[in-house]
């Protein structure tokens, strides 16, 4: 029996990864004279979630639409499992999408929405029913199967959209800002839910988002995009700890950029004299040369305060103390009046506002150093 | 507790309220008068009626007395039905075609489709008669249908376009990504969602066809008697009170249809779009 086989097959799929690799080769997309996507190449491993992360207008949504087949790229190829899908129309690409507004069919019930893709493929009503039930089960919405989309909550609508996309057993799952319309509390639940389902079905997924926390928590790898280009494509921790460009550095997390000059170079590290008055020994890339103007990126959690002065510590004055749940953020004033942020575990012994202290890097901190554009 | 109104507030309320009253009187008054007249027991159209009776309605429904009116009413309903079906088909297709395109040609085509709405009916009637005669066609019921269809297409085009412009493009992309062909998407997503708009437009189109005089006047042949023209003829010759009775029935049925439409598709909301 077809139904039974399909059901058995998709249940068995839960235990083994059967995702496809997705490769983008030199994708370019022009709108008029503007390059919305500029020579993007990415390799996404089977069963991974990759996030396309960037500010609005960075080309991430256009890239998603190229993969879905809604727009045709000006140049480059999209390969799924090694085969080019460029000549396939959107309805034959077998790509599942969850849209930002979920795009549920408003005139169909929850069950009809989930059944839609199966019906469009010519699977008969009798064969559809058990599959629809199964996918409604997967997202725990069986009880609401006869409701219309407008009769259920935003989170439930998103689960329907997810079930609808999963029901056609897509080769790739595309998620277009899927969490942005949800309340903050629900957002984390849905992120976990999507990750669970993606794992369960062994799907390769691509998540488009402008929210770096979302990308960090959901994705296996993050492509940080800026002005149509991919600035860095790496694991969340690598993108955070070792940003490749100043843009990535400032877009992911918060950071303090401290200007300085390279006054010594030895092996893999450099001696940098910060304008604010401290000398640091930092491991750097080979491109950082002696005498160069640079900026040192100091993440707030990489800094700590000391009572005593030292050559590698900046003299600061405490400007503001903001307790944020388990951490506290301190706004410090440097000698030149510029601000610098520091975050630390919140304890009872937070420094008083106005106290003169010395700010240095934690022993385990690895600050990034970027050449400073001189102009 | 309402706060005290200033002189400006009071004069505003009086002016707007007064205008509204005048407008309503002008709009509703004739309907009330024709309804009362239709129940009058005088031998000709007269207001106020001396006494009340339902004999004109009885005469109207009596097949032997009102054969010609029945035939004209039948023609009118048949023409309106067919013309509306045509207008729904072509209006919806035009709306679907125009919705996708932002080219200048599409704008021009849109204006062309809408032109019957602003073109004087008499001018179109005359033009249609000359055109069809030039093509070698004789005035007939079918020509009236065609003429009506052209004149009433804008109603369907407008409401269908309005519905389409509110259709979320993500729904169509969603459908495509789920494997649906454009035809399947049209059948299962686009048409069901814009259907209320089409039905609302079709209703307006139907009423416009029922009511149309100028196009019917020019395109009617000897055997294609239409209700509004027959009523006019009866008014001219005999001041027959059945004219008022026919009007009464039309007012009542349109009112009934409007209520149903409002319930089903939110007619007034779609007319505002």
PDB file of N, CA and C in Angstrom, chain B residues 99-157:
ATOM      1  N   UNK B  99      -3.319  42.565 -13.496  1.00  0.00           N
ATOM      2  CA  UNK B  99      -2.765  42.627 -12.145  1.00  0.00           C
ATOM      3  C   UNK B  99      -1.266  42.365 -12.152  1.00  0.00           C
ATOM      4  N   UNK B 100      -0.817  41.504 -13.054  1.00  0.00           N
ATOM      5  CA  UNK B 100       0.594  41.127 -13.051  1.00  0.00           C
ATOM      6  C   UNK B 100       1.492  42.173 -13.684  1.00  0.00           C
ATOM      7  N   UNK B 101       0.898  42.963 -14.580  1.00  0.00           N
ATOM      8  CA  UNK B 101       1.735  43.824 -15.404  1.00  0.00           C
ATOM      9  C   UNK B 101       1.697  45.261 -14.915  1.00  0.00           C
ATOM     10  N   UNK B 102       2.851  45.900 -14.900  1.00  0.00           N
ATOM     11  CA  UNK B 102       2.887  47.313 -14.580  1.00  0.00           C
ATOM     12  C   UNK B 102       3.274  48.131 -15.802  1.00  0.00           C
ATOM     13  N   UNK B 103       3.242  47.508 -16.979  1.00  0.00           N
ATOM     14  CA  UNK B 103       3.686  48.210 -18.177  1.00  0.00           C
ATOM     15  C   UNK B 103       2.675  49.279 -18.567  1.00  0.00           C
ATOM     16  N   UNK B 104       3.129  50.197 -19.444  1.00  0.00           N
ATOM     17  CA  UNK B 104       2.257  51.268 -19.870  1.00  0.00           C
ATOM     18  C   UNK B 104       1.084  50.710 -20.672  1.00  0.00           C
ATOM     19  N   UNK B 105       1.367  49.677 -21.457  1.00  0.00           N
ATOM     20  CA  UNK B 105       0.328  49.055 -22.268  1.00  0.00           C
ATOM     21  C   UNK B 105      -0.804  48.556 -21.382  1.00  0.00           C
ATOM     22  N   UNK B 106      -0.421  47.979 -20.231  1.00  0.00           N
ATOM     23  CA  UNK B 106      -1.429  47.450 -19.316  1.00  0.00           C
ATOM     24  C   UNK B 106      -2.293  48.582 -18.770  1.00  0.00           C
ATOM     25  N   UNK B 107      -1.648  49.726 -18.461  1.00  0.00           N
ATOM     26  CA  UNK B 107      -2.420  50.880 -17.954  1.00  0.00           C
ATOM     27  C   UNK B 107      -3.419  51.335 -19.011  1.00  0.00           C
ATOM     28  N   UNK B 108      -2.951  51.381 -20.268  1.00  0.00           N
ATOM     29  CA  UNK B 108      -3.824  51.831 -21.356  1.00  0.00           C
ATOM     30  C   UNK B 108      -4.989  50.849 -21.515  1.00  0.00           C
ATOM     31  N   UNK B 109      -4.684  49.555 -21.467  1.00  0.00           N
ATOM     32  CA  UNK B 109      -5.734  48.543 -21.605  1.00  0.00           C
ATOM     33  C   UNK B 109      -6.742  48.678 -20.466  1.00  0.00           C
ATOM     34  N   UNK B 110      -6.239  48.937 -19.261  1.00  0.00           N
ATOM     35  CA  UNK B 110      -7.103  49.104 -18.102  1.00  0.00           C
ATOM     36  C   UNK B 110      -8.088  50.242 -18.340  1.00  0.00           C
ATOM     37  N   UNK B 111      -7.536  51.381 -18.800  1.00  0.00           N
ATOM     38  CA  UNK B 111      -8.385  52.541 -19.079  1.00  0.00           C
ATOM     39  C   UNK B 111      -9.409  52.212 -20.153  1.00  0.00           C
ATOM     40  N   UNK B 112      -8.981  51.468 -21.185  1.00  0.00           N
ATOM     41  CA  UNK B 112      -9.887  51.110 -22.273  1.00  0.00           C
ATOM     42  C   UNK B 112     -11.037  50.255 -21.755  1.00  0.00           C
ATOM     43  N   UNK B 113     -10.706  49.292 -20.885  1.00  0.00           N
ATOM     44  CA  UNK B 113     -11.754  48.427 -20.332  1.00  0.00           C
ATOM     45  C   UNK B 113     -12.731  49.230 -19.478  1.00  0.00           C
ATOM     46  N   UNK B 114     -12.210  50.253 -18.797  1.00  0.00           N
ATOM     47  CA  UNK B 114     -13.060  51.027 -17.898  1.00  0.00           C
ATOM     48  C   UNK B 114     -13.880  52.074 -18.648  1.00  0.00           C
ATOM     49  N   UNK B 115     -13.521  52.383 -19.903  1.00  0.00           N
ATOM     50  CA  UNK B 115     -14.124  53.511 -20.612  1.00  0.00           C
ATOM     51  C   UNK B 115     -15.651  53.420 -20.717  1.00  0.00           C
ATOM     52  N   UNK B 116     -16.280  52.229 -20.847  1.00  0.00           N
ATOM     53  CA  UNK B 116     -17.741  52.220 -20.941  1.00  0.00           C
ATOM     54  C   UNK B 116     -18.421  52.868 -19.748  1.00  0.00           C
ATOM     55  N   UNK B 117     -17.709  52.910 -18.619  1.00  0.00           N
ATOM     56  CA  UNK B 117     -18.285  53.492 -17.420  1.00  0.00           C
ATOM     57  C   UNK B 117     -18.455  55.003 -17.564  1.00  0.00           C
ATOM     58  N   UNK B 118     -17.550  55.639 -18.312  1.00  0.00           N
ATOM     59  CA  UNK B 118     -17.613  57.090 -18.433  1.00  0.00           C
ATOM     60  C   UNK B 118     -18.193  57.526 -19.774  1.00  0.00           C
ATOM     61  N   UNK B 119     -18.140  56.647 -20.767  1.00  0.00           N
ATOM     62  CA  UNK B 119     -18.687  56.972 -22.082  1.00  0.00           C
ATOM     63  C   UNK B 119     -20.209  57.106 -21.967  1.00  0.00           C
ATOM     64  N   UNK B 120     -20.811  58.177 -22.562  1.00  0.00           N
ATOM     65  CA  UNK B 120     -22.272  58.271 -22.510  1.00  0.00           C
ATOM     66  C   UNK B 120     -22.904  57.034 -23.149  1.00  0.00           C
ATOM     67  N   UNK B 121     -23.892  56.471 -22.461  1.00  0.00           N
ATOM     68  CA  UNK B 121     -24.543  55.249 -22.932  1.00  0.00           C
ATOM     69  C   UNK B 121     -25.127  55.393 -24.327  1.00  0.00           C
ATOM     70  N   UNK B 122     -25.700  56.576 -24.581  1.00  0.00           N
ATOM     71  CA  UNK B 122     -26.315  56.792 -25.893  1.00  0.00           C
ATOM     72  C   UNK B 122     -25.268  56.729 -26.991  1.00  0.00           C
ATOM     73  N   UNK B 123     -24.119  57.371 -26.731  1.00  0.00           N
ATOM     74  CA  UNK B 123     -23.050  57.383 -27.731  1.00  0.00           C
ATOM     75  C   UNK B 123     -22.580  55.962 -27.993  1.00  0.00           C
ATOM     76  N   UNK B 124     -22.426  55.179 -26.899  1.00  0.00           N
ATOM     77  CA  UNK B 124     -21.985  53.803 -27.103  1.00  0.00           C
ATOM     78  C   UNK B 124     -23.045  52.997 -27.848  1.00  0.00           C
ATOM     79  N   UNK B 125     -24.323  53.214 -27.506  1.00  0.00           N
ATOM     80  CA  UNK B 125     -25.407  52.488 -28.166  1.00  0.00           C
ATOM     81  C   UNK B 125     -25.400  52.745 -29.665  1.00  0.00           C
ATOM     82  N   UNK B 126     -25.296  54.022 -30.029  1.00  0.00           N
ATOM     83  CA  UNK B 126     -25.280  54.392 -31.443  1.00  0.00           C
ATOM     84  C   UNK B 126     -24.066  53.783 -32.135  1.00  0.00           C
ATOM     85  N   UNK B 127     -22.900  53.928 -31.479  1.00  0.00           N
ATOM     86  CA  UNK B 127     -21.662  53.404 -32.063  1.00  0.00           C
ATOM     87  C   UNK B 127     -21.770  51.893 -32.266  1.00  0.00           C
ATOM     88  N   UNK B 128     -22.325  51.200 -31.254  1.00  0.00           N
ATOM     89  CA  UNK B 128     -22.437  49.754 -31.346  1.00  0.00           C
ATOM     90  C   UNK B 128     -23.372  49.372 -32.485  1.00  0.00           C
ATOM     91  N   UNK B 129     -24.473  50.101 -32.608  1.00  0.00           N
ATOM     92  CA  UNK B 129     -25.430  49.796 -33.683  1.00  0.00           C
ATOM     93  C   UNK B 129     -24.763  49.938 -35.048  1.00  0.00           C
ATOM     94  N   UNK B 130     -24.025  51.070 -35.245  1.00  0.00           N
ATOM     95  CA  UNK B 130     -23.377  51.307 -36.540  1.00  0.00           C
ATOM     96  C   UNK B 130     -22.320  50.251 -36.808  1.00  0.00           C
ATOM     97  N   UNK B 131     -21.580  49.921 -35.758  1.00  0.00           N
ATOM     98  CA  UNK B 131     -20.499  48.939 -35.897  1.00  0.00           C
ATOM     99  C   UNK B 131     -21.058  47.570 -36.270  1.00  0.00           C
ATOM    100  N   UNK B 132     -22.072  47.134 -35.537  1.00  0.00           N
ATOM    101  CA  UNK B 132     -22.636  45.800 -35.792  1.00  0.00           C
ATOM    102  C   UNK B 132     -23.313  45.753 -37.160  1.00  0.00           C
ATOM    103  N   UNK B 133     -23.973  46.863 -37.546  1.00  0.00           N
ATOM    104  CA  UNK B 133     -24.591  46.912 -38.868  1.00  0.00           C
ATOM    105  C   UNK B 133     -23.521  46.807 -39.951  1.00  0.00           C
ATOM    106  N   UNK B 134     -22.413  47.518 -39.714  1.00  0.00           N
ATOM    107  CA  UNK B 134     -21.282  47.467 -40.645  1.00  0.00           C
ATOM    108  C   UNK B 134     -20.771  46.030 -40.785  1.00  0.00           C
ATOM    109  N   UNK B 135     -20.786  45.286 -39.668  1.00  0.00           N
ATOM    110  CA  UNK B 135     -20.347  43.890 -39.706  1.00  0.00           C
ATOM    111  C   UNK B 135     -21.410  42.972 -40.308  1.00  0.00           C
ATOM    112  N   UNK B 136     -22.573  43.541 -40.611  1.00  0.00           N
ATOM    113  CA  UNK B 136     -23.626  42.747 -41.223  1.00  0.00           C
ATOM    114  C   UNK B 136     -24.515  42.030 -40.221  1.00  0.00           C
ATOM    115  N   UNK B 137     -24.502  42.467 -38.955  1.00  0.00           N
ATOM    116  CA  UNK B 137     -25.334  41.814 -37.941  1.00  0.00           C
ATOM    117  C   UNK B 137     -26.628  42.598 -37.762  1.00  0.00           C
ATOM    118  N   UNK B 138     -27.769  41.874 -37.586  1.00  0.00           N
ATOM    119  CA  UNK B 138     -29.052  42.527 -37.372  1.00  0.00           C
ATOM    120  C   UNK B 138     -29.258  42.713 -35.874  1.00  0.00           C
ATOM    121  N   UNK B 139     -29.914  43.796 -35.474  1.00  0.00           N
ATOM    122  CA  UNK B 139     -30.248  43.951 -34.053  1.00  0.00           C
ATOM    123  C   UNK B 139     -30.985  42.714 -33.543  1.00  0.00           C
ATOM    124  N   UNK B 140     -30.606  42.245 -32.388  1.00  0.00           N
ATOM    125  CA  UNK B 140     -31.217  41.043 -31.819  1.00  0.00           C
ATOM    126  C   UNK B 140     -30.911  40.975 -30.337  1.00  0.00           C
ATOM    127  N   UNK B 141     -31.498  40.004 -29.674  1.00  0.00           N
ATOM    128  CA  UNK B 141     -31.254  39.809 -28.255  1.00  0.00           C
ATOM    129  C   UNK B 141     -29.771  39.541 -27.983  1.00  0.00           C
ATOM    130  N   UNK B 142     -29.154  38.780 -28.876  1.00  0.00           N
ATOM    131  CA  UNK B 142     -27.738  38.427 -28.681  1.00  0.00           C
ATOM    132  C   UNK B 142     -26.855  39.666 -28.771  1.00  0.00           C
ATOM    133  N   UNK B 143     -27.224  40.565 -29.696  1.00  0.00           N
ATOM    134  CA  UNK B 143     -26.435  41.803 -29.794  1.00  0.00           C
ATOM    135  C   UNK B 143     -26.598  42.642 -28.531  1.00  0.00           C
ATOM    136  N   UNK B 144     -27.818  42.646 -27.991  1.00  0.00           N
ATOM    137  CA  UNK B 144     -28.027  43.402 -26.741  1.00  0.00           C
ATOM    138  C   UNK B 144     -27.136  42.831 -25.633  1.00  0.00           C
ATOM    139  N   UNK B 145     -27.095  41.491 -25.569  1.00  0.00           N
ATOM    140  CA  UNK B 145     -26.225  40.854 -24.562  1.00  0.00           C
ATOM    141  C   UNK B 145     -24.783  41.334 -24.703  1.00  0.00           C
ATOM    142  N   UNK B 146     -24.322  41.312 -25.956  1.00  0.00           N
ATOM    143  CA  UNK B 146     -22.941  41.701 -26.227  1.00  0.00           C
ATOM    144  C   UNK B 146     -22.711  43.151 -25.794  1.00  0.00           C
ATOM    145  N   UNK B 147     -23.667  44.021 -26.216  1.00  0.00           N
ATOM    146  CA  UNK B 147     -23.552  45.439 -25.877  1.00  0.00           C
ATOM    147  C   UNK B 147     -23.559  45.644 -24.370  1.00  0.00           C
ATOM    148  N   UNK B 148     -24.482  44.953 -23.690  1.00  0.00           N
ATOM    149  CA  UNK B 148     -24.549  45.071 -22.233  1.00  0.00           C
ATOM    150  C   UNK B 148     -23.254  44.576 -21.585  1.00  0.00           C
ATOM    151  N   UNK B 149     -22.757  43.447 -22.092  1.00  0.00           N
ATOM    152  CA  UNK B 149     -21.542  42.875 -21.502  1.00  0.00           C
ATOM    153  C   UNK B 149     -20.409  43.901 -21.533  1.00  0.00           C
ATOM    154  N   UNK B 150     -20.272  44.609 -22.667  1.00  0.00           N
ATOM    155  CA  UNK B 150     -19.206  45.608 -22.779  1.00  0.00           C
ATOM    156  C   UNK B 150     -19.407  46.715 -21.745  1.00  0.00           C
ATOM    157  N   UNK B 151     -20.679  47.145 -21.612  1.00  0.00           N
ATOM    158  CA  UNK B 151     -20.950  48.277 -20.730  1.00  0.00           C
ATOM    159  C   UNK B 151     -20.778  47.903 -19.260  1.00  0.00           C
ATOM    160  N   UNK B 152     -21.014  46.631 -18.917  1.00  0.00           N
ATOM    161  CA  UNK B 152     -20.974  46.272 -17.492  1.00  0.00           C
ATOM    162  C   UNK B 152     -19.673  45.594 -17.058  1.00  0.00           C
ATOM    163  N   UNK B 153     -18.785  45.310 -18.012  1.00  0.00           N
ATOM    164  CA  UNK B 153     -17.488  44.710 -17.652  1.00  0.00           C
ATOM    165  C   UNK B 153     -16.741  45.524 -16.587  1.00  0.00           C
ATOM    166  N   UNK B 154     -16.756  46.872 -16.657  1.00  0.00           N
ATOM    167  CA  UNK B 154     -15.981  47.638 -15.673  1.00  0.00           C
ATOM    168  C   UNK B 154     -16.319  47.306 -14.226  1.00  0.00           C
ATOM    169  N   UNK B 155     -17.576  46.979 -13.949  1.00  0.00           N
ATOM    170  CA  UNK B 155     -17.950  46.684 -12.561  1.00  0.00           C
ATOM    171  C   UNK B 155     -17.164  45.480 -12.039  1.00  0.00           C
ATOM    172  N   UNK B 156     -17.123  44.427 -12.874  1.00  0.00           N
ATOM    173  CA  UNK B 156     -16.410  43.215 -12.461  1.00  0.00           C
ATOM    174  C   UNK B 156     -14.900  43.480 -12.439  1.00  0.00           C
ATOM    175  N   UNK B 157     -14.412  44.177 -13.465  1.00  0.00           N
ATOM    176  CA  UNK B 157     -12.973  44.456 -13.543  1.00  0.00           C
ATOM    177  C   UNK B 157     -12.504  45.216 -12.309  1.00  0.00           C
TER     178      UNK B 157
END
